[in-house]
mmCIF file of C-alpha atoms and ligand atoms in Angstrom:
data_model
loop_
_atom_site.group_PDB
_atom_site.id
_atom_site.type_symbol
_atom_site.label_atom_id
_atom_site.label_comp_id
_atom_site.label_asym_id
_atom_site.label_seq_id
_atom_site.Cartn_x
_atom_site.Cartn_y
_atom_site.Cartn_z
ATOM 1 C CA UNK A 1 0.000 0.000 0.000
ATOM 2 C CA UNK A 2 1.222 3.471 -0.598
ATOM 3 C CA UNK A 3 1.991 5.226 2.119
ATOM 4 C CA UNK A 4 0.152 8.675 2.991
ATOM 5 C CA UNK A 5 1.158 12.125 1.854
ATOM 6 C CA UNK A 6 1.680 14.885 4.908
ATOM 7 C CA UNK A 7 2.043 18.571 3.558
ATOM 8 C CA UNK A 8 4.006 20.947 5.752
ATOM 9 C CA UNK A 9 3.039 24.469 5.328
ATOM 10 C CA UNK A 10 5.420 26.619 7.066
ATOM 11 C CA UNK A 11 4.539 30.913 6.918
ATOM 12 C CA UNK A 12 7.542 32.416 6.242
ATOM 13 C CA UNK A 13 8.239 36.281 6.420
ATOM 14 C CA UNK A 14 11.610 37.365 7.114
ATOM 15 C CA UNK A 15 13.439 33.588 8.022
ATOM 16 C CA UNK A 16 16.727 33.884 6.895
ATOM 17 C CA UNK A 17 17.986 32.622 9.963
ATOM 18 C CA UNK A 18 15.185 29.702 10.250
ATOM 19 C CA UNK A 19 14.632 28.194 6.806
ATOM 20 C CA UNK A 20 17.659 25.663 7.019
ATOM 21 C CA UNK A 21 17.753 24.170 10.694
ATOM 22 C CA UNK A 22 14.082 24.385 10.685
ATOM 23 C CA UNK A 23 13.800 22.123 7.751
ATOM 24 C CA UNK A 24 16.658 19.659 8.776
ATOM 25 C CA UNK A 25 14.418 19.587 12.267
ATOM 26 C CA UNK A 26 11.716 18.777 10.776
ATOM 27 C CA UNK A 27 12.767 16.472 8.342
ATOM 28 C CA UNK A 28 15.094 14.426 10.686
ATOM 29 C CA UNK A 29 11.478 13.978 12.710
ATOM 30 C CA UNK A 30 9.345 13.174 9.545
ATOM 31 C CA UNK A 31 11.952 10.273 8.695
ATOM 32 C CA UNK A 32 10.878 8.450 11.842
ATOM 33 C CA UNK A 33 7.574 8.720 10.530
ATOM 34 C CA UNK A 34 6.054 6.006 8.024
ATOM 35 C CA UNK A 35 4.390 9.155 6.056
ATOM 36 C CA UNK A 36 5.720 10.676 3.103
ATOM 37 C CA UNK A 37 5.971 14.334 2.786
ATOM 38 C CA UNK A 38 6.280 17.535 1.237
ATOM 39 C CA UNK A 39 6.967 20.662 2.666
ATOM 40 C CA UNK A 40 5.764 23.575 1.394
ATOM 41 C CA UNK A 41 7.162 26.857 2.435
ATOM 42 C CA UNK A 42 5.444 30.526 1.776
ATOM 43 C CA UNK A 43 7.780 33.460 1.735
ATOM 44 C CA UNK A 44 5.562 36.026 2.295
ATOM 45 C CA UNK A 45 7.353 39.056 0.955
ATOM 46 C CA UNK A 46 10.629 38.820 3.075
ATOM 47 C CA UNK A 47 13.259 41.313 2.454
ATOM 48 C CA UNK A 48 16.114 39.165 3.675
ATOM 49 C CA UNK A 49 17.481 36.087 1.880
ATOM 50 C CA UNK A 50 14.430 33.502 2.654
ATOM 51 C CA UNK A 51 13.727 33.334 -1.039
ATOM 52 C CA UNK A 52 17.212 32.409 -2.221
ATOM 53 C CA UNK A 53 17.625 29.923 0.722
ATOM 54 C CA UNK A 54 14.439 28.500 -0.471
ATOM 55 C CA UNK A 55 15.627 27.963 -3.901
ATOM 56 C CA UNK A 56 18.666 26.120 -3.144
ATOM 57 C CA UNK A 57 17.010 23.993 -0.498
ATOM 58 C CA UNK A 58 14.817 23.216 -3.162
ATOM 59 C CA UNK A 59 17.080 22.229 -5.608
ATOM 60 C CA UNK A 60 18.936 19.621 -3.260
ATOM 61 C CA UNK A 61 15.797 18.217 -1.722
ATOM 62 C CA UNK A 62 12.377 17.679 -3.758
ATOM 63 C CA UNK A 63 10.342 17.611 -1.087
ATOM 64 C CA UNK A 64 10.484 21.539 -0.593
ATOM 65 C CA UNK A 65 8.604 23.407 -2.340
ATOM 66 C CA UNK A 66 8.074 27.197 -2.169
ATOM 67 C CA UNK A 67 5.445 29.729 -3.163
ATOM 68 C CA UNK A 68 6.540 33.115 -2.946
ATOM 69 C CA UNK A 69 4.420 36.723 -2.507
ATOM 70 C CA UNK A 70 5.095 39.701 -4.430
ATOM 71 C CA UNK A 71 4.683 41.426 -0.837
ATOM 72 C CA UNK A 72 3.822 40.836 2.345
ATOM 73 C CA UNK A 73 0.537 39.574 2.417
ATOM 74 C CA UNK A 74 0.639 38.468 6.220
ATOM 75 C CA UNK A 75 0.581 35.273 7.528
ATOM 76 C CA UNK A 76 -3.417 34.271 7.320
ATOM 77 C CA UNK A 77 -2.576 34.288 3.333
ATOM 78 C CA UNK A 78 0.250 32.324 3.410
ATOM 79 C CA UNK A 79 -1.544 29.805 5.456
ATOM 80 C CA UNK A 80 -3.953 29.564 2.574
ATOM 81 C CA UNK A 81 -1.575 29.607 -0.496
ATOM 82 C CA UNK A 82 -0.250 26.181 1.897
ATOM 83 C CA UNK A 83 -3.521 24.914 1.849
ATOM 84 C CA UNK A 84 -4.276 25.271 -1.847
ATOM 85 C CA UNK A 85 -1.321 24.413 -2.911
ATOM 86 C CA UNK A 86 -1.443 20.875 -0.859
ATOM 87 C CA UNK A 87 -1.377 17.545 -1.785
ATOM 88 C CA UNK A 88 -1.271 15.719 1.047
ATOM 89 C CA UNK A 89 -3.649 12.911 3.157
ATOM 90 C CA UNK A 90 -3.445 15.602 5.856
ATOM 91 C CA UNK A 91 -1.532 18.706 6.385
ATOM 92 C CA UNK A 92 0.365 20.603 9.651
ATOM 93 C CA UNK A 93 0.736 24.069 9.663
ATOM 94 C CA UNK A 94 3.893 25.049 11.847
ATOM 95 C CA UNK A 95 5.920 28.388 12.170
ATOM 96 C CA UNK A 96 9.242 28.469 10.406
ATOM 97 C CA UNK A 97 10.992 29.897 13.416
ATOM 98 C CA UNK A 98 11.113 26.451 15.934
ATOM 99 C CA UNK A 99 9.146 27.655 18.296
ATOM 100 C CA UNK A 100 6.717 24.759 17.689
ATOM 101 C CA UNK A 101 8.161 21.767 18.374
ATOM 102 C CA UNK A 102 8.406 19.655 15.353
ATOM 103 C CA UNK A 103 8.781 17.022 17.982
ATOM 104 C CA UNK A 104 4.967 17.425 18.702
ATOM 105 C CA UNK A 105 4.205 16.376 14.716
ATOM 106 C CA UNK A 106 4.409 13.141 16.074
ATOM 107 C CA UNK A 107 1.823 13.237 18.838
ATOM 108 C CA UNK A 108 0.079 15.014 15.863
ATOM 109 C CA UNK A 109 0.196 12.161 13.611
ATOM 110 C CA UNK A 110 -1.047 9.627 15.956
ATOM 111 C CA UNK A 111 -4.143 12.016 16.958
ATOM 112 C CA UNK A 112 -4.637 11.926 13.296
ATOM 113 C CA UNK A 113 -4.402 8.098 13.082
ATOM 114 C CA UNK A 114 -6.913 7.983 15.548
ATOM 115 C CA UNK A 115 -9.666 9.570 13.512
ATOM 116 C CA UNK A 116 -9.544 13.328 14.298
ATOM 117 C CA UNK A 117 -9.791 15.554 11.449
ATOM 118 C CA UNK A 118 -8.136 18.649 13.646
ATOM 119 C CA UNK A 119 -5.162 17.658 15.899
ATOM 120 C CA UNK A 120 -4.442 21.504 17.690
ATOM 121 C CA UNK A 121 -1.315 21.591 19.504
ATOM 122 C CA UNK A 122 -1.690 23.805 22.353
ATOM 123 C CA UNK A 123 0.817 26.254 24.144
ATOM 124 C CA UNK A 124 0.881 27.035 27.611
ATOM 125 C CA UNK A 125 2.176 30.613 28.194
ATOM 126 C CA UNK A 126 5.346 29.974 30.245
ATOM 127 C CA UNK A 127 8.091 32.735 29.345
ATOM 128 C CA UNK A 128 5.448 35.204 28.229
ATOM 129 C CA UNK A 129 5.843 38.292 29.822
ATOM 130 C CA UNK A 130 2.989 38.349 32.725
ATOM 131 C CA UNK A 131 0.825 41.614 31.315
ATOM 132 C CA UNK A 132 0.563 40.228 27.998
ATOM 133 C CA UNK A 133 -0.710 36.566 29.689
ATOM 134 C CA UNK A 134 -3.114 38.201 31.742
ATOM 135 C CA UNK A 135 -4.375 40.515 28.776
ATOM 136 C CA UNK A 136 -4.694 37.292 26.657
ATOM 137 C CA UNK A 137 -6.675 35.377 29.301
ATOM 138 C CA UNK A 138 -8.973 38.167 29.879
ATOM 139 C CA UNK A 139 -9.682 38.835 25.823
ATOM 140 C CA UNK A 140 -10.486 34.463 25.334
ATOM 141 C CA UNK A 141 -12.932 35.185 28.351
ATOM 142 C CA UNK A 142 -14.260 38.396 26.596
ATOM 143 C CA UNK A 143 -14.446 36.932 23.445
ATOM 144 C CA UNK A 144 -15.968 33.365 23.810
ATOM 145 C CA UNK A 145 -19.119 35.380 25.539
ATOM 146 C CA UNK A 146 -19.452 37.296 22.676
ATOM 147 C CA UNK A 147 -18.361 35.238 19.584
ATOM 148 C CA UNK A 148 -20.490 32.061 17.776
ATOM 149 C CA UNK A 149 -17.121 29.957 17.472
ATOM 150 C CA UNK A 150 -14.901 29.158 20.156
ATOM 151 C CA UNK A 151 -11.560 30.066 20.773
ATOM 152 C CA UNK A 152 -8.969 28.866 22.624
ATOM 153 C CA UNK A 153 -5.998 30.873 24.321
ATOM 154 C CA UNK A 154 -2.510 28.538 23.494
ATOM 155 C CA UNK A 155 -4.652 26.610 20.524
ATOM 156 C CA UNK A 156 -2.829 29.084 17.314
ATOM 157 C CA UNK A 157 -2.568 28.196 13.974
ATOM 158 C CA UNK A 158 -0.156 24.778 14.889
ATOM 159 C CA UNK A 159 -2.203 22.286 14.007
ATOM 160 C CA UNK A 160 -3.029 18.976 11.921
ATOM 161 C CA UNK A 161 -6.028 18.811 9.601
ATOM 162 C CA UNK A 162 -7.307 16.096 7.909
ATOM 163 C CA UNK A 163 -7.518 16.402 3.813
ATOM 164 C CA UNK A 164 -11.737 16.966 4.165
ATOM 165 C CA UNK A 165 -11.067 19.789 7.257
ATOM 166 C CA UNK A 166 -8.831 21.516 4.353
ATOM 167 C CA UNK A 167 -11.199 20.798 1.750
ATOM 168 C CA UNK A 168 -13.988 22.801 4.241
ATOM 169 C CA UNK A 169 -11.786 25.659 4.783
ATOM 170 C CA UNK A 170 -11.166 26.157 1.346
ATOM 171 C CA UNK A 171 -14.837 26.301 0.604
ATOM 172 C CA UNK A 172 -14.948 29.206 3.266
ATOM 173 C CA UNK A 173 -14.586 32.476 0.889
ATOM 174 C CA UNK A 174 -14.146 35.430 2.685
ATOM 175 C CA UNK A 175 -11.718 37.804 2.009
ATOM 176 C CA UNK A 176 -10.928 39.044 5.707
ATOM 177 C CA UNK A 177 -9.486 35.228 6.802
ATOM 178 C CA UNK A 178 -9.210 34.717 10.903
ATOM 179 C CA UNK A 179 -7.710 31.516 11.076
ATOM 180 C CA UNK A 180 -8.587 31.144 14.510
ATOM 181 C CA UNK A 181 -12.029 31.301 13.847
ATOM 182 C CA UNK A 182 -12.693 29.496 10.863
ATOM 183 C CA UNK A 183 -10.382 26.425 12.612
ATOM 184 C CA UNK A 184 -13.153 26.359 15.181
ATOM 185 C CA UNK A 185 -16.356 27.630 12.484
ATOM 186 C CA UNK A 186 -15.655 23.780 10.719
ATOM 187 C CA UNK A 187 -16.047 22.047 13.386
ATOM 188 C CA UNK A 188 -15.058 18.260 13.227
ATOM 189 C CA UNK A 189 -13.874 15.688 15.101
ATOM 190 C CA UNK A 190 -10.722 17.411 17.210
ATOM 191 C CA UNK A 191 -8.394 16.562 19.887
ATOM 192 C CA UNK A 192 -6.028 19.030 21.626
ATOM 193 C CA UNK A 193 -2.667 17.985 22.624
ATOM 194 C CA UNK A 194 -0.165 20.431 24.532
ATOM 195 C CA UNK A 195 3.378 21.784 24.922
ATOM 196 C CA UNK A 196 5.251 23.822 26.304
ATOM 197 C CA UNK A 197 6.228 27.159 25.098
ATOM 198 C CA UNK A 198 9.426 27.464 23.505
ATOM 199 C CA UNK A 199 10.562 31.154 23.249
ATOM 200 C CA UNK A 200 12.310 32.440 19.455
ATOM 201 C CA UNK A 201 15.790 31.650 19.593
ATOM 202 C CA UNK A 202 16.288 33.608 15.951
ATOM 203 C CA UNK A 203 14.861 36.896 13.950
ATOM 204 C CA UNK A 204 12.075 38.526 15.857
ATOM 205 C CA UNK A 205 8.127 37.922 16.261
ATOM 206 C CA UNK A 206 6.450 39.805 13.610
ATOM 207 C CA UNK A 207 3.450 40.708 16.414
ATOM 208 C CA UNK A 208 3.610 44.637 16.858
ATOM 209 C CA UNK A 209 1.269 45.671 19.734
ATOM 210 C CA UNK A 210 -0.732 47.329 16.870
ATOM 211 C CA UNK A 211 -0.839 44.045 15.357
ATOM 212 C CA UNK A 212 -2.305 42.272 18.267
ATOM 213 C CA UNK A 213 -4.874 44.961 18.983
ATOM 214 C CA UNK A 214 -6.225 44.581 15.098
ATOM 215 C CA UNK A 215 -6.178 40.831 15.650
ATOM 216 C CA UNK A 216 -8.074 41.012 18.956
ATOM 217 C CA UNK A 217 -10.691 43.322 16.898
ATOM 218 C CA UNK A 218 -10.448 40.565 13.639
ATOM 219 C CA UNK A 219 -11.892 37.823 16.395
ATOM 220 C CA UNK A 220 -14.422 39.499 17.539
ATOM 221 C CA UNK A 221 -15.858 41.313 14.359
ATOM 222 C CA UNK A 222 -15.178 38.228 12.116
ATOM 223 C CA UNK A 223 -17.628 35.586 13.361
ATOM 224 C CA UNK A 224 -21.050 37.794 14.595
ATOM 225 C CA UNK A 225 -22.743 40.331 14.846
ATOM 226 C CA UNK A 226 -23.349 40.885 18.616
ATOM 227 C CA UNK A 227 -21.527 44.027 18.959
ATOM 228 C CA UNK A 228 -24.481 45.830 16.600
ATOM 229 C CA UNK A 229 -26.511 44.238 18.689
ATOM 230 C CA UNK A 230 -24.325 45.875 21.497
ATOM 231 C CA UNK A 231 -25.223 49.252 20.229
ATOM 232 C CA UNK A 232 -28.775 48.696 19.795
ATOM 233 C CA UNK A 233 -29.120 47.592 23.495
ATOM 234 C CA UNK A 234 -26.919 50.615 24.852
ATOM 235 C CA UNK A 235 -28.601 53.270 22.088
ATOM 236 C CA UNK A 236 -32.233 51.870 23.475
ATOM 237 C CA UNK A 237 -30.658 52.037 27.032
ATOM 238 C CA UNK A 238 -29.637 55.555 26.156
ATOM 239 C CA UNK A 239 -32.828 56.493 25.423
ATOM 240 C CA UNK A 240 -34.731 55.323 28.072
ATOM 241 C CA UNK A 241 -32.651 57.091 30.210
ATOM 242 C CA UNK A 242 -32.917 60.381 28.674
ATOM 243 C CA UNK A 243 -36.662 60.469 28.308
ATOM 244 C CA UNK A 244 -37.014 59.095 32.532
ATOM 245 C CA UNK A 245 -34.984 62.289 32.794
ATOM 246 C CA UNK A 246 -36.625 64.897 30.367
ATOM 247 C CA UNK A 247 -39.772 63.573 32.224
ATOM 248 C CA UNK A 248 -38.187 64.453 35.877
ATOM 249 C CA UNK A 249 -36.601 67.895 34.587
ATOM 250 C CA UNK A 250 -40.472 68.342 33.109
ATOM 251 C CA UNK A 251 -41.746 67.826 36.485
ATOM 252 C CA UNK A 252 -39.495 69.696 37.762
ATOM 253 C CA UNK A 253 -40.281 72.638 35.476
ATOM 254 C CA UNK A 254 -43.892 72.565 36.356
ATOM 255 C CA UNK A 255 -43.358 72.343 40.216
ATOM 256 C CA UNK A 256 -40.396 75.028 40.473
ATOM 257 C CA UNK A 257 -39.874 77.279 37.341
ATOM 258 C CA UNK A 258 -36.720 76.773 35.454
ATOM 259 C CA UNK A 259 -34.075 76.603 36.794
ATOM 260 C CA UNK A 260 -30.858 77.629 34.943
ATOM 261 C CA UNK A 261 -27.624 75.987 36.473
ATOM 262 C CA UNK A 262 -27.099 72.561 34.494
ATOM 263 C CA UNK A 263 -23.973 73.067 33.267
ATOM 264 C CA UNK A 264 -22.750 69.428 35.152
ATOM 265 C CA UNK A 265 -25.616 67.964 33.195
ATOM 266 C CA UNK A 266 -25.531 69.056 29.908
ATOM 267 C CA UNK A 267 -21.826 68.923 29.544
ATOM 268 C CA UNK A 268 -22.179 65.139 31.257
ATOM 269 C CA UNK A 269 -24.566 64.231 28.728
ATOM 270 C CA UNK A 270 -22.878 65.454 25.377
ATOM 271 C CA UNK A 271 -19.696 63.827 26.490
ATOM 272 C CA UNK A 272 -21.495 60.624 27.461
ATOM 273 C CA UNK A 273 -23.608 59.934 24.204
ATOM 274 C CA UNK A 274 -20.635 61.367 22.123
ATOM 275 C CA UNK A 275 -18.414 58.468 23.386
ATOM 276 C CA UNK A 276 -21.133 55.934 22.971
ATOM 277 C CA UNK A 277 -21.918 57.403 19.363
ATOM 278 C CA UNK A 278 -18.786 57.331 17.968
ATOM 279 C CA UNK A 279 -17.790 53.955 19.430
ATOM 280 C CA UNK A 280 -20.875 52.968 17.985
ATOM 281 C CA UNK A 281 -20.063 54.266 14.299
ATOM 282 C CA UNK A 282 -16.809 52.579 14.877
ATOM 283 C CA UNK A 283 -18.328 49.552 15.324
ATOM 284 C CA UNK A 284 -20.335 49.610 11.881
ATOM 285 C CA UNK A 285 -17.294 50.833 10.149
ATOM 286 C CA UNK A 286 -15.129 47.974 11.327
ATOM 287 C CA UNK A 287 -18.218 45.938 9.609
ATOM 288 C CA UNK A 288 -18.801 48.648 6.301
ATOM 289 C CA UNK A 289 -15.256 48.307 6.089
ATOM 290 C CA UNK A 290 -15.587 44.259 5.340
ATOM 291 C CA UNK A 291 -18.180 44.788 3.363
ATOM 292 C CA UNK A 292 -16.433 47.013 0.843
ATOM 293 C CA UNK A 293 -13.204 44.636 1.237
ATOM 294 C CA UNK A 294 -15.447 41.487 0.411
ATOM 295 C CA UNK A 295 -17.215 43.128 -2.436
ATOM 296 C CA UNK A 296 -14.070 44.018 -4.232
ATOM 297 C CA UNK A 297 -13.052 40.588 -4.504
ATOM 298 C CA UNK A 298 -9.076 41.131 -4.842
ATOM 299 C CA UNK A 299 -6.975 38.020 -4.795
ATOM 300 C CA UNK A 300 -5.789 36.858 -1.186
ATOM 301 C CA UNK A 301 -2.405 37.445 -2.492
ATOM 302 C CA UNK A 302 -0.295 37.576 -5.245
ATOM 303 C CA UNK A 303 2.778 35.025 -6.737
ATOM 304 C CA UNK A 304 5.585 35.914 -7.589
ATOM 305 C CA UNK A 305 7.401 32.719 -7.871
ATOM 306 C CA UNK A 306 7.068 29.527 -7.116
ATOM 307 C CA UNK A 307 8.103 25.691 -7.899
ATOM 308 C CA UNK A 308 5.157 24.130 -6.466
ATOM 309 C CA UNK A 309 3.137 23.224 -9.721
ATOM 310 C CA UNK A 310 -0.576 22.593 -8.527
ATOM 311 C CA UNK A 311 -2.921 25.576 -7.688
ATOM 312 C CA UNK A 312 -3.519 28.712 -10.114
ATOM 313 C CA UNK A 313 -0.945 31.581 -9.943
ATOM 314 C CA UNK A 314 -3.294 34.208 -8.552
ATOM 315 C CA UNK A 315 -5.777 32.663 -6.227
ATOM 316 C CA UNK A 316 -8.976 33.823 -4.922
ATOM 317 C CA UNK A 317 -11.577 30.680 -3.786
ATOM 318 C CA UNK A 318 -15.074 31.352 -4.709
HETATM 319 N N1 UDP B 401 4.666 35.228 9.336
HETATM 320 C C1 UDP B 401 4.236 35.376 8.025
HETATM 321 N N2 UDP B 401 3.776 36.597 7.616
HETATM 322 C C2 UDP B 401 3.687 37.667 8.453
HETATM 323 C C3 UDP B 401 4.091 37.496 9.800
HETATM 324 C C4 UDP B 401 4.563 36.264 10.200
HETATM 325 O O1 UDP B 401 4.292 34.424 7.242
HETATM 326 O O2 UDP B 401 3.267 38.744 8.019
HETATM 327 C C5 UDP B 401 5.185 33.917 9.786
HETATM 328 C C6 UDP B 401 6.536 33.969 10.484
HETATM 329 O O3 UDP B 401 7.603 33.873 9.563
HETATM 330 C C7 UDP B 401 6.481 32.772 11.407
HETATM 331 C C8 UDP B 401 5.003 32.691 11.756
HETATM 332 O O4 UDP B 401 4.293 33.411 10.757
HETATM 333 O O5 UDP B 401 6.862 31.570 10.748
HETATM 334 C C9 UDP B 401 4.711 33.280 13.122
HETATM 335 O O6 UDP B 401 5.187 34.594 13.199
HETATM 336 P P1 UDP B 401 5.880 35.189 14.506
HETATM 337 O O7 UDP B 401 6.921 34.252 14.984
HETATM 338 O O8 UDP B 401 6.296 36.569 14.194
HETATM 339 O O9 UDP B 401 4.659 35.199 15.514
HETATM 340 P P2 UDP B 401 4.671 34.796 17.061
HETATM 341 O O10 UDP B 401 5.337 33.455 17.159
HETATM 342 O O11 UDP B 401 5.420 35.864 17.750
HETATM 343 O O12 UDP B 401 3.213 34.714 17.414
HETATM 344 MG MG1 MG B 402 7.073 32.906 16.504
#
């Protein structure tokens, strides 16, 4: 019997120092395995030497192969260009910079072998600094009240999916792609394994605080629409309020004339429904903005080279 294909997609953006002992790591594990495999690297727009180290590792060893971006296109793209460009009985996504174990592929595998279409491998946050854990902890709280899917803290994009879970993704359209969420949206048999968390020993995490703060606002927008539903609630809240007061103030008014200091008040009350009003608005834009980003249906990214033959140059799934 043949033996199974396992496709490695590995997002890389800015590697240089990562390509080569990541890929000897990985494939002195997958030689212990009874799989076959290819390995399929994205460089997604680096400005260092990733692409070049990817085309001579891919002349001495067939098994790489490597799409590359004519830009940055971040790392949600990549993950997709891996997908689509796939071949494999099941495929693991894994960070190019050995801060997933390639160890765990193993564990990974046998989940697989058991049946599970999704095998996440899940971090704890040892070595994190202890703001940014206790940030995180209180956003997957947060978030999980308010969003349909669930998601985990530790449970990232390092994972093993069956060839029908990447099949299901791919049939997923949308422009605006939050892994973490369509991972969960898909559902499936899963099983979570976990490891510890290795900090970067090369190059440096791509993760401004910017970036984090869009990706926090990505989760929650991407998969509802509670927070509308949020604004309708406090708007109607709002409202209720104001008219219990005009009614009081009328009362007032009738009872003991008018009566002119209200600076407190009115000043109170501008700021108060200004705030809610434009973090209101800001909420529908973050949505109008989607909208007009999913009706001009631009590629998820662009090629600019590759050696991996299967998949159309420029890719957008319908
Ligand atoms: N990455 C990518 N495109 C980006 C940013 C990151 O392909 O725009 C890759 C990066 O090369 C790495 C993985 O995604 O393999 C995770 O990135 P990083 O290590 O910066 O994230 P962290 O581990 O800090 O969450
Ligand atoms: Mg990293």
């Amino acid at each position: 019997m043949n033996k199974p294909l396992l496709s490695v997609v590995v997002p890389s953006f800015n590697e240089e120092q990562n390509v080569e002992p990541f890929y000897f790591a990985l494939k002195e594990v997958l030689d212990q395995s009874h799989y076959r495999f290819e390995v399929i690297y994205i460089d997604d727009g680096s400005s260092d030497s990733t692409l070049s180290l990817l085309q001579r590792l891919s002349t001495w060893h067939p098994q790489v192969n490597y799409i590359s971006f004519t830009r940055n296109f971040g790392k949600e793209a990549a993950i997709l260009a891996g997908f689509q460009h796939s071949k494999g009985d099941c495929v693991i996504v894994i960070d190019a910079d050995l801060q997933h174990p390639v160890e765990m592929i193993h564990e990974l595998l046998d989940g697989y072998e058991e049946g599970y279409d999704q095998v996440i491998a899940c971090r704890n946050r040892k070595g994190d600094n202890f703001v940014k854990t206790a940030l995180s902890k209180v956003y997957y709280k947060l978030i999980n009240k308010v969003v349909d899917v669930q998601l985990e803290d530790g449970a990232g994009d390092f994972r093993l999916l069956s060839r029908r879970a990447v099949d299901a993704l791919l049939i997923l359209s949308e422009g605006n792609r939050f892994s973490k969420g369509l991972f969960s949206w898909i559902g499936f048999d899963q099983k979570v394994v976990h490891y510890e968390n290795v900090s970067r020993q090369n190059g440096e995490s791509k993760w401004s605080i910017q970036k984090l703060i869009n990706y926090g606002i990505d989760g929650i927008v991407s998969f509802n629409l509670k927070p509308l539903r949020i604004c309708f609630y406090m708007g109607g809240m709002i409202l209720l309020a104001a008219l219990a007061y005009i009614f009081v103030m009328l009362t007032q008014i009738v009872r003991t004339g008018i009566d002119v200091p209200g600076y407190f008040t009115i000043i109170s009350a501008v700021l108060f429904l200004g705030g809610i009003q434009l973090l209101s608005l800001g909420i529908i834009g973050e949505y109008i903005g989607r909208i007009y980003n999913e009706t001009k249906k631009r590629p998820h990214y662009l090629v600019k080279e590759s050696n991996a033959t299967k998949g159309k140059r420029y890719e957008r799934i319908q």
